Every structure is written in structure tokens, then in C-alpha cells.
């Protein structure tokens, strides 16, 4: 909403500067997006009258003019403007004037003839981007008056950004009402008297869709002069409000819309037949609009029609065939209230918008509909002449305005400000709200121009706006607070995230709703019984809830690869969703927290030392072991729909499966066009948060004994099976067993492999003797032989 400050100040004139007024409007909820002066700074330019024009003797395109600037003695000015003529009133820059662009005027000779000033165009004054000649002023412009005063160039144009609920401020009347309420300044709102009928001509109005159009006023006006010029003051106000002047009749309807907020429409009365109907469109009806667009009218589009044809899209745009022209001498003027739901979205459906639809779909003051037609009639007769007929009214059930109760105590509690009932009453009177008192309670009946007052909180918001948000103290909360206990047996979530970051992973956050294909690829869920489908997805490709984090991580990887990232480490903490009839608190669904991760590219960052090896299963396995240390993890083979067969494992902690780890399946590597397979993992986040409480154990001060042992075992025997078999049988002196070499080849029988172990033995009370160490080694070898059929490697 754009408007001229000088126009606003004719309705309400608080003792505030433009900047102070802007701040006040913004803090009251009418955000001022922009403020701009209508003209740049210049001085010493006055209204002048050209008395005489003669050709310059030495230049074909120059004229020597005698100009009256109001000081009693004509000045000689050389002018090259093509439209200069005797009798015109134009702006004149006097010697010493400084125009926009640092252009200074002085007495000078032009082709040998002295010139004492310059006659100006609108472009030279900075009030237009282009000009073809001098700025011609009205004949009644007072000679000698400062042009800034005459053209009101000290004016400022405000542009406010209104929220959809404040349609009442889409007019100067509404903004003035707000300024008066906020500042307490007296308002001089327009008083519109009914224009008496001077002719008997009328046209009947029929409401065929009363719920969409419950109120319609129409009036015939005859004998108008459509070619009459629009007054300069009206053109100025329209242009500063962002509306181009077209013709007097159109300009008047636009002016009343800006002034009172009521869109109007004028039809050429000679092009109408029979009654005027407000009805829904019929099948196969078309309409040529004023914007030269022909549209097929849908069945839910409200129209204005006569007995034979459609005339306009109600509340949106008129039709070309019934529109007024410069030849119009008889018009039918419309002022109506259209229900917001009947107008909302219709214009956008056809790919355009209008000032009228912008207002009607937000709600127009149905109590001011009659006033608007009277105001427009008054201006039409004043500017274009003519005679007005009786106003015809068609009325159905208008919106009900039920009273809203406001409790003073509740308002004070919400705002945290002591107000008192008397102060609230003053604020409500400033907004012209009709209310009754019941002690400290108010029963407020919303006015016809406020569609946003329905509940008590709406009234509290009005009080907050008028008091001023910057006048409401911001108090720090006060409460008895105590430091929360952090159990030793639980790690905080932020610490787990930090540990992942320490391992070189970056956190991502993805949507919990995903594509159907992701669930099929990464969780093998394709049946409706498995998928948790959304009733109202935000997009068609985000229609189901995820049961794994893998899909989002692969999508993140693809995005990074497109941006030429060759080494990617990602993790995400989020919920997954599963059907479970016994799950709580949401019956039928289980929503566990998971930690998912992905590693792709080099095992180490690129460096001058090398590091070209690609990340593999064991690199990520080491990351997970470090994440859960000192707990010991087990890894068992796994078949998973999204992971490589033979390169995937379940992760177990204390015998419980807590997640999975593996290389992406080759099928999905190809489908998602990945250069090589990433390593993925997913863990139960709640189990990750568990931590073992540290327990004391004695540290030996005696030296350890280290022995190496090489054994030949079956090729398919896993290391985990070996450790599981040895654990209950090994000597108490053995503190650690580590595999440090695996060999298959020459010297090792077929289907066999050689495993080399490093055994560390130590006692906390004494230094071990060779005999004890040898006995422990023999026992260990015996265990290998008996449990696994192992043989010492020669």
C-alpha cells in the first residue's frame, strides 16, 4: 500500500516528523517498507509565465522568451524546448538555482543573447525520468510561487507492508484511523453526504448468489463529460499511490478506492440491458476483460451480468464490452460487498491480479459501501458534471459481528503491563470500537471494517499495538533453578555428535519424509502395509516416512559429488518410523532415534605424504569401535537390502544387535551413478548414549612378556570365532591377544591360512618366570589345536 504523506496529513496530522511517523507505524504492525521523497533537493525554482516568444536570430531551434517570474520585471530567457509558447505557465530556475545532478544556473549568453535563468521540464526537476518538453502548469498556477510549494514536492511517499488480516488499512481512511488511535491526534475523516437524485432513471439489481454478494448498490448517472480533465490534485495523489491517471471517470473510482478502501466499477449504461445480476457463471460463458484477456469462466466464479450477457468478474475486473470510454455520457456506478471466500484465488487462477481483488479477498468494509458510491457520485458531478438517479439497494444477510469478551486481568497477564480498565477503554475508543463494560470486562463488537477480531487474543494484540511494543518492558524470567544431574552411565547427545565430528564426519539434517523409491531401495519396503504414507505430503516425492537414514545420506552424497567433492564424511541423528501395534506414545508406530553415517572417497585427506587409499569397511569399523570404546563390539555377517552381500555386518554389543555396517550394494551404486561404493552404518542412538561407569583395576608395575605365535587354520575360520572359543580357556596370565598378520600362499596348504598372533602376558604381583610363560604358551597352543584343529606353522 503506497500513499502520499501530505494526503494522509489532510486526514490526521500528528506533530511527528516523517521518520517518527514511519517508526510509529512499523511498531504498530503497519511495517513501512520504503520512504521516498517525491523530488530530489533543488532550490530557487518558481512558477513563471511566458509572455512572449521570438526566434533566436542565430539558432533555428532556440527561442528568446520574455518571462514573468512575479517580481514585476520580465526576464529574458533563451529556451530550446519545442513546446514553449506565449501564455504558458512553467517552472523557471532563477540565476543561483541548483538543480538535481549538481546543475547550477547562472546568467549566461547563449549564441550571443543573454539568458537570465532556465525554463524547466519535469526531468530537469527530477520528478520524471523522461520529458519531451517543458512542464506545463495549470492556468491558475500563481506566478512567483516556489515550485516546491506549488507542486507539493516536500511530500514523502510511504509504502507499507500489510499482513493479510489488516485489509482495513488498504485505504487512507484506515491508515488515518490507525494513526489517530496510536498518536491521539484528532482525525478529520471525510464526511460524505448523500447526493440527492435529480433524475428518475434507475436499473434493478438482483442478487442471484446472496451468500457471495450480500450487498449491492447501483446508480445511474447521466449527462457526464468523460473527456473532462482530472484535477491536478487528484492526479498527483493517484500517481504518488502508484496508480497511473487514465481518464476522469476511471480516476475517480480509483481515487475513492484509495481514500475509502471500497473498490468501485463504472459500466457504460447504454450497453446494459434489463436488470443487473450478481450471479455465478454459467456453463461455457466467456468474458473479454479490460486487460484484453478472454477467459472461460468457471462455475465458481462470481459475475456481474445483465439480462443478456456477462459484464464483469465480480470484485476482480470489468469486461471490455461494457466498459466506459471517452465517449461515455451515461454510466451505471457499482458499489458492492463481495464475500472474501467468493473472490479469493479467482484472479490468480487466471494468471493476473487487480487492486480490487486484493482488497475484496481480504475483506472490505461492508458498512461503508453506500458511503463510497455517494462519494464517487459527488466527485463525478463535481468534475464531469451530470445528473444522478436514485441509489438502488439489493441486500441479503451480511456478516455477523458477534461480540468478543476481553478480561482486563487477562490482558495485563499476557502483556506483563499494568493497564487498568480505564486505559483500555480509551484505547478502544481511539480505534472506534463499540463496547460495553461489565466491571473490568469489555464486550467488544468488531466494526464492519475489521475482519480480524474474533477472539480475546485479537483484542489483546490491539492493546499491545497501541501501547507500543517498544514500551512493553522486556523482563528476564525469574525462577528457582538447580543444576540437573548428569548420570555417569549416560553420555549426552552433544558429546556423541562431537565425537563424530572429531572423527572427521559432518552433521546433516534431512527431512523425515522421503520418496517411495528410497524405502524400496534401502529398506525393501514396497507394500502399503509396510510403508507409512502421509495423508497430506508437502510434495509428491516426499510421501512416506523413512524407516532408515540411508536414503537421505545417499542423496547428500550425490549432491556433494555434483559439487566436485571427492571425500565425503557425513552423519545424521534422527528418527526413523516403523509400524508397531504396541508402540507408545503414538499408538501403532515406533519412532526410535538413530545415528546414521556415510564415508566415501579417500581413507585420509589428500596430503603430500600420499594417502590415495580408498576408505573401506575396516576404516569405518574402527570409527565405530572408537565411538563406543571401551565397550567391545562384535560384528556378524548380515544380509541387508541396501548393503553389499559379503561386505556387511550386524553390530552387536553385549549380545544385542545395535545396528549395521556395510558397503553400499553394487546395484544402488550403479542406479545412483556413484563412482565407487560408500560405506554406510546405522546405530541405535539410545544405546549409544549408554556409558560404562569407570571401575578401578590394579595396574601392574612389572614388565610384560610378549610372545608371537603363528598358526595354520581353516580358510573359512573367522577371527571372532577364535576369540570366542579361546576366552573361557586361556590362562589368567594372558592379558591381550592381537592378530598382526594373515598369510595365504607358498608354504601354506590349500584352503588354509596362516594367522600370526601377538600374546601379551603380565602379572600384577610379580615378574613372570620363563617356565610360567612357556606353560601358558603350551596351554594356548593346546586350546588352538583342540578347538580349531590348528597347527603350528613351521
Short mmCIF file of C-alpha atoms in Angstrom, two decimals, residues 485-493 496 628 630-631 653-654 685-695:
data_model
loop_
_atom_site.label_atom_id
_atom_site.label_comp_id
_atom_site.label_asym_id
_atom_site.label_seq_id
_atom_site.Cartn_x
_atom_site.Cartn_y
_atom_site.Cartn_z
CA UNK A 485 22.20 -34.27 37.40
CA UNK A 486 24.21 -35.84 34.61
CA UNK A 487 24.26 -39.63 35.23
CA UNK A 488 27.69 -41.16 34.78
CA UNK A 489 26.13 -44.07 32.94
CA UNK A 490 24.78 -41.83 30.17
CA UNK A 491 26.61 -39.80 27.57
CA UNK A 492 24.95 -36.52 26.46
CA UNK A 493 23.88 -36.35 22.82
CA UNK A 496 28.33 -38.16 20.66
CA UNK A 628 31.77 -46.95 21.65
CA UNK A 630 35.86 -49.04 25.89
CA UNK A 631 32.92 -51.34 25.12
CA UNK A 653 27.05 -55.02 21.97
CA UNK A 654 26.72 -57.42 24.89
CA UNK A 685 21.14 -43.77 19.30
CA UNK A 686 19.65 -44.55 22.71
CA UNK A 687 22.15 -47.39 23.19
CA UNK A 688 24.98 -45.11 22.06
CA UNK A 689 24.14 -42.79 24.92
CA UNK A 690 24.83 -45.53 27.46
CA UNK A 691 28.24 -45.41 29.08
CA UNK A 692 30.02 -47.76 31.47
CA UNK A 693 30.91 -46.31 34.84
CA UNK A 694 34.73 -46.38 35.33
CA UNK A 695 35.89 -49.08 37.78
#
